[in-house]
Amino acid sequence: NYSVYYLYDEYDPQMLPRYIGITNNPRRRRGEHRRSGKPGRWHYELTVIASGLSKDAARTLEQLCISAYSLAYLDNARREVGVKNVVNHKKYMDAMAEIIQSVDEERLYELMGE
């Protein structure tokens, strides 16, 4: 039972994502972000994108959202790639490709806020 969420700056009128992550407890995770010791995040709000997901589905959606919003705009964006995680990363990328291919281009731009 995982959720994908994003954090946005409450002072940003566009509410653009600054951080995208997954958690099995959004309320706890919100508190963790606020207590992170990073003053720049004290005024970030957490919004759940989707919940009730398996861990694999949540990771796939997380990576899709990170790709959609671009690493340049996110505070801590990272890809799930490491020497020990290449197989899983390929699985996430393949799942993302399936998702993207099944959505028309206009809807993808809408989801990205373009």
Coordinates of N, CA and C in Angstrom, one line a residue, residues 17-104:
P17 N 6.0 20.8 -8.6 CA 6.7 19.9 -7.8 C 8.1 20.2 -7.6
R18 N 8.6 20.2 -6.4 CA 10.0 20.4 -6.0 C 10.7 19.1 -5.6
Y19 N 9.9 18.1 -5.3 CA 10.4 16.8 -4.8 C 9.3 15.8 -5.1
I20 N 9.7 14.6 -5.6 CA 8.7 13.5 -5.8 C 9.3 12.3 -5.1
G21 N 8.4 11.6 -4.4 CA 8.8 10.4 -3.7 C 7.7 9.4 -3.5
I22 N 8.1 8.3 -2.8 CA 7.1 7.3 -2.4 C 7.1 7.1 -1.0
T23 N 6.0 6.6 -0.4 CA 6.0 6.3 1.0 C 4.8 5.3 1.3
N24 N 4.9 4.6 2.4 CA 3.7 3.8 2.8 C 2.9 4.5 3.9
N25 N 3.3 5.8 4.2 CA 2.6 6.5 5.2 C 2.8 8.0 5.0
P26 N 2.0 8.6 4.2 CA 2.1 10.0 3.8 C 2.2 11.0 5.0
R27 N 1.4 10.8 6.0 CA 1.4 11.7 7.2 C 2.8 11.6 7.9
R28 N 3.3 10.4 8.1 CA 4.6 10.3 8.7 C 5.7 11.0 7.8
R29 N 5.6 10.7 6.5 CA 6.6 11.3 5.6 C 6.6 12.8 5.5
R30 N 5.4 13.4 5.6 CA 5.2 14.8 5.7 C 6.0 15.4 6.9
G31 N 5.9 14.8 8.0 CA 6.6 15.2 9.2 C 8.1 15.0 9.1
E32 N 8.5 13.9 8.4 CA 9.9 13.7 8.2 C 10.5 14.8 7.4
H33 N 9.8 15.2 6.3 CA 10.3 16.3 5.5 C 10.4 17.6 6.3
R34 N 9.4 17.9 7.1 CA 9.4 19.1 7.8 C 10.5 19.1 8.9
R35 N 10.9 18.0 9.4 CA 12.0 17.9 10.4 C 13.3 17.6 9.8
S36 N 13.4 17.7 8.5 CA 14.7 17.2 7.8 C 15.9 18.1 8.1
G37 N 15.7 19.3 8.7 CA 16.8 20.2 9.0 C 17.1 21.1 7.8
K38 N 16.3 21.0 6.8 CA 16.5 21.8 5.6 C 15.5 23.0 5.6
P39 N 15.9 24.2 6.0 CA 14.9 25.3 6.2 C 14.2 25.6 4.9
G40 N 14.8 25.3 3.7 CA 14.1 25.6 2.5 C 12.9 24.7 2.3
R41 N 12.7 23.7 3.0 CA 11.6 22.8 2.9 C 10.5 23.0 3.9
W42 N 10.7 23.8 4.9 CA 9.7 24.0 6.0 C 8.4 24.5 5.5
H43 N 8.4 25.2 4.3 CA 7.1 25.6 3.8 C 6.6 24.8 2.6
Y44 N 7.1 23.6 2.5 CA 6.7 22.7 1.4 C 5.4 22.0 1.9
E45 N 4.5 21.8 1.0 CA 3.3 21.0 1.3 C 3.4 19.7 0.5
L46 N 2.8 18.6 1.1 CA 2.8 17.3 0.5 C 1.5 17.0 -0.1
T47 N 1.5 16.6 -1.4 CA 0.2 16.2 -2.1 C 0.4 14.8 -2.6
V48 N -0.5 13.9 -2.3 CA -0.5 12.5 -2.8 C -1.0 12.5 -4.2
I49 N -0.2 11.9 -5.1 CA -0.6 11.8 -6.5 C -1.5 10.5 -6.7
A50 N -1.0 9.4 -6.1 CA -1.7 8.1 -6.2 C -1.4 7.3 -5.0
S51 N -2.3 6.5 -4.6 CA -2.1 5.6 -3.4 C -2.7 4.2 -3.6
G52 N -2.4 3.3 -2.7 CA -2.9 1.9 -2.9 C -2.1 1.2 -3.9
L53 N -0.8 1.6 -4.1 CA 0.0 0.9 -5.2 C 1.0 -0.1 -4.6
S54 N 1.4 -1.0 -5.4 CA 2.5 -1.9 -5.0 C 3.8 -1.1 -5.0
K55 N 4.8 -1.6 -4.4 CA 6.1 -0.9 -4.3 C 6.6 -0.7 -5.8
D56 N 6.5 -1.7 -6.6 CA 7.0 -1.6 -8.0 C 6.2 -0.6 -8.8
A57 N 4.9 -0.6 -8.6 CA 4.0 0.4 -9.3 C 4.3 1.8 -8.8
A58 N 4.6 1.9 -7.5 CA 4.9 3.3 -7.0 C 6.2 3.7 -7.5
R59 N 7.2 2.9 -7.6 CA 8.5 3.3 -8.1 C 8.4 3.7 -9.6
T60 N 7.6 2.9 -10.3 CA 7.4 3.2 -11.8 C 6.8 4.6 -11.9
L61 N 5.7 4.9 -11.2 CA 5.1 6.2 -11.2 C 6.0 7.3 -10.8
E62 N 6.8 7.0 -9.7 CA 7.7 8.0 -9.2 C 8.7 8.4 -10.3
Q63 N 9.3 7.4 -11.0 CA 10.3 7.7 -12.0 C 9.6 8.4 -13.2
L64 N 8.4 8.0 -13.5 CA 7.7 8.7 -14.6 C 7.5 10.2 -14.2
C65 N 7.1 10.5 -13.0 CA 6.9 11.9 -12.6 C 8.2 12.6 -12.6
I66 N 9.3 12.0 -12.1 CA 10.6 12.6 -12.1 C 11.0 13.0 -13.6
S67 N 10.8 12.1 -14.5 CA 11.1 12.3 -15.9 C 10.2 13.5 -16.4
A68 N 8.9 13.5 -16.1 CA 8.0 14.5 -16.6 C 8.4 15.9 -16.1
Y69 N 8.7 16.0 -14.8 CA 9.0 17.3 -14.3 C 10.5 17.7 -14.4
S70 N 11.3 16.8 -14.8 CA 12.7 17.1 -15.1 C 13.6 17.2 -13.9
L71 N 14.7 16.6 -14.0 CA 15.7 16.6 -12.9 C 16.1 18.0 -12.5
A72 N 16.1 18.9 -13.5 CA 16.5 20.3 -13.3 C 15.6 21.1 -12.3
Y73 N 14.4 20.7 -12.2 CA 13.5 21.5 -11.3 C 13.2 20.9 -10.0
L74 N 13.6 19.7 -9.8 CA 13.4 19.0 -8.5 C 14.6 19.1 -7.6
D75 N 14.3 19.3 -6.3 CA 15.4 19.5 -5.3 C 16.3 18.3 -5.1
N76 N 15.7 17.1 -5.1 CA 16.5 15.9 -4.8 C 16.3 14.8 -5.8
A77 N 15.9 15.2 -7.0 CA 15.6 14.2 -8.0 C 16.8 13.3 -8.3
R78 N 16.5 12.0 -8.4 CA 17.5 11.0 -8.7 C 16.8 9.9 -9.4
R79 N 17.6 9.2 -10.2 CA 17.1 8.1 -10.9 C 17.4 6.8 -10.0
E80 N 16.6 5.8 -10.1 CA 16.9 4.6 -9.4 C 17.9 3.7 -10.1
V81 N 19.1 4.3 -10.3 CA 20.1 3.6 -11.1 C 21.4 3.5 -10.2
G82 N 21.9 2.3 -10.1 CA 23.1 2.0 -9.4 C 23.6 0.7 -10.0
V83 N 24.9 0.4 -9.7 CA 25.4 -0.8 -10.2 C 24.6 -2.0 -9.8
K84 N 24.1 -2.0 -8.6 CA 23.3 -3.1 -8.2 C 21.8 -3.0 -8.6
N85 N 21.4 -1.9 -9.2 CA 20.0 -1.7 -9.5 C 19.7 -1.6 -11.0
V86 N 20.6 -1.9 -11.9 CA 20.4 -1.8 -13.3 C 19.2 -2.6 -13.8
V87 N 19.0 -3.8 -13.3 CA 17.9 -4.6 -13.7 C 16.6 -4.0 -13.3
N88 N 16.4 -3.5 -12.1 CA 15.2 -2.8 -11.7 C 15.0 -1.6 -12.4
H89 N 16.1 -0.8 -12.7 CA 15.9 0.4 -13.4 C 15.4 0.2 -14.8
K90 N 15.9 -0.8 -15.5 CA 15.4 -1.2 -16.8 C 13.9 -1.6 -16.7
K91 N 13.5 -2.3 -15.7 CA 12.1 -2.6 -15.5 C 11.2 -1.4 -15.4
Y92 N 11.7 -0.4 -14.6 CA 10.9 0.8 -14.4 C 10.8 1.6 -15.7
M93 N 11.9 1.7 -16.4 CA 11.9 2.4 -17.7 C 11.0 1.8 -18.7
D94 N 11.0 0.4 -18.7 CA 10.1 -0.3 -19.7 C 8.7 0.0 -19.3
A95 N 8.4 0.0 -18.0 CA 7.0 0.3 -17.6 C 6.6 1.7 -17.9
M96 N 7.6 2.6 -17.7 CA 7.3 4.0 -18.1 C 7.0 4.2 -19.5
A97 N 7.8 3.5 -20.4 CA 7.6 3.5 -21.8 C 6.2 3.0 -22.2
E98 N 5.7 2.0 -21.5 CA 4.3 1.5 -21.8 C 3.3 2.5 -21.4
I99 N 3.5 3.2 -20.3 CA 2.6 4.2 -19.8 C 2.5 5.4 -20.8
I100 N 3.7 5.8 -21.2 CA 3.8 7.0 -22.1 C 3.2 6.6 -23.5
Q101 N 3.4 5.4 -24.0 CA 2.9 5.0 -25.3 C 1.3 4.9 -25.2
S102 N 0.8 4.7 -24.0 CA -0.7 4.5 -24.0 C -1.4 5.8 -23.7
V103 N -0.7 6.9 -23.6 CA -1.3 8.2 -23.3 C -1.0 9.1 -24.5
D104 N -2.1 9.8 -25.0 CA -1.8 10.7 -26.2 C -1.0 11.9 -25.8

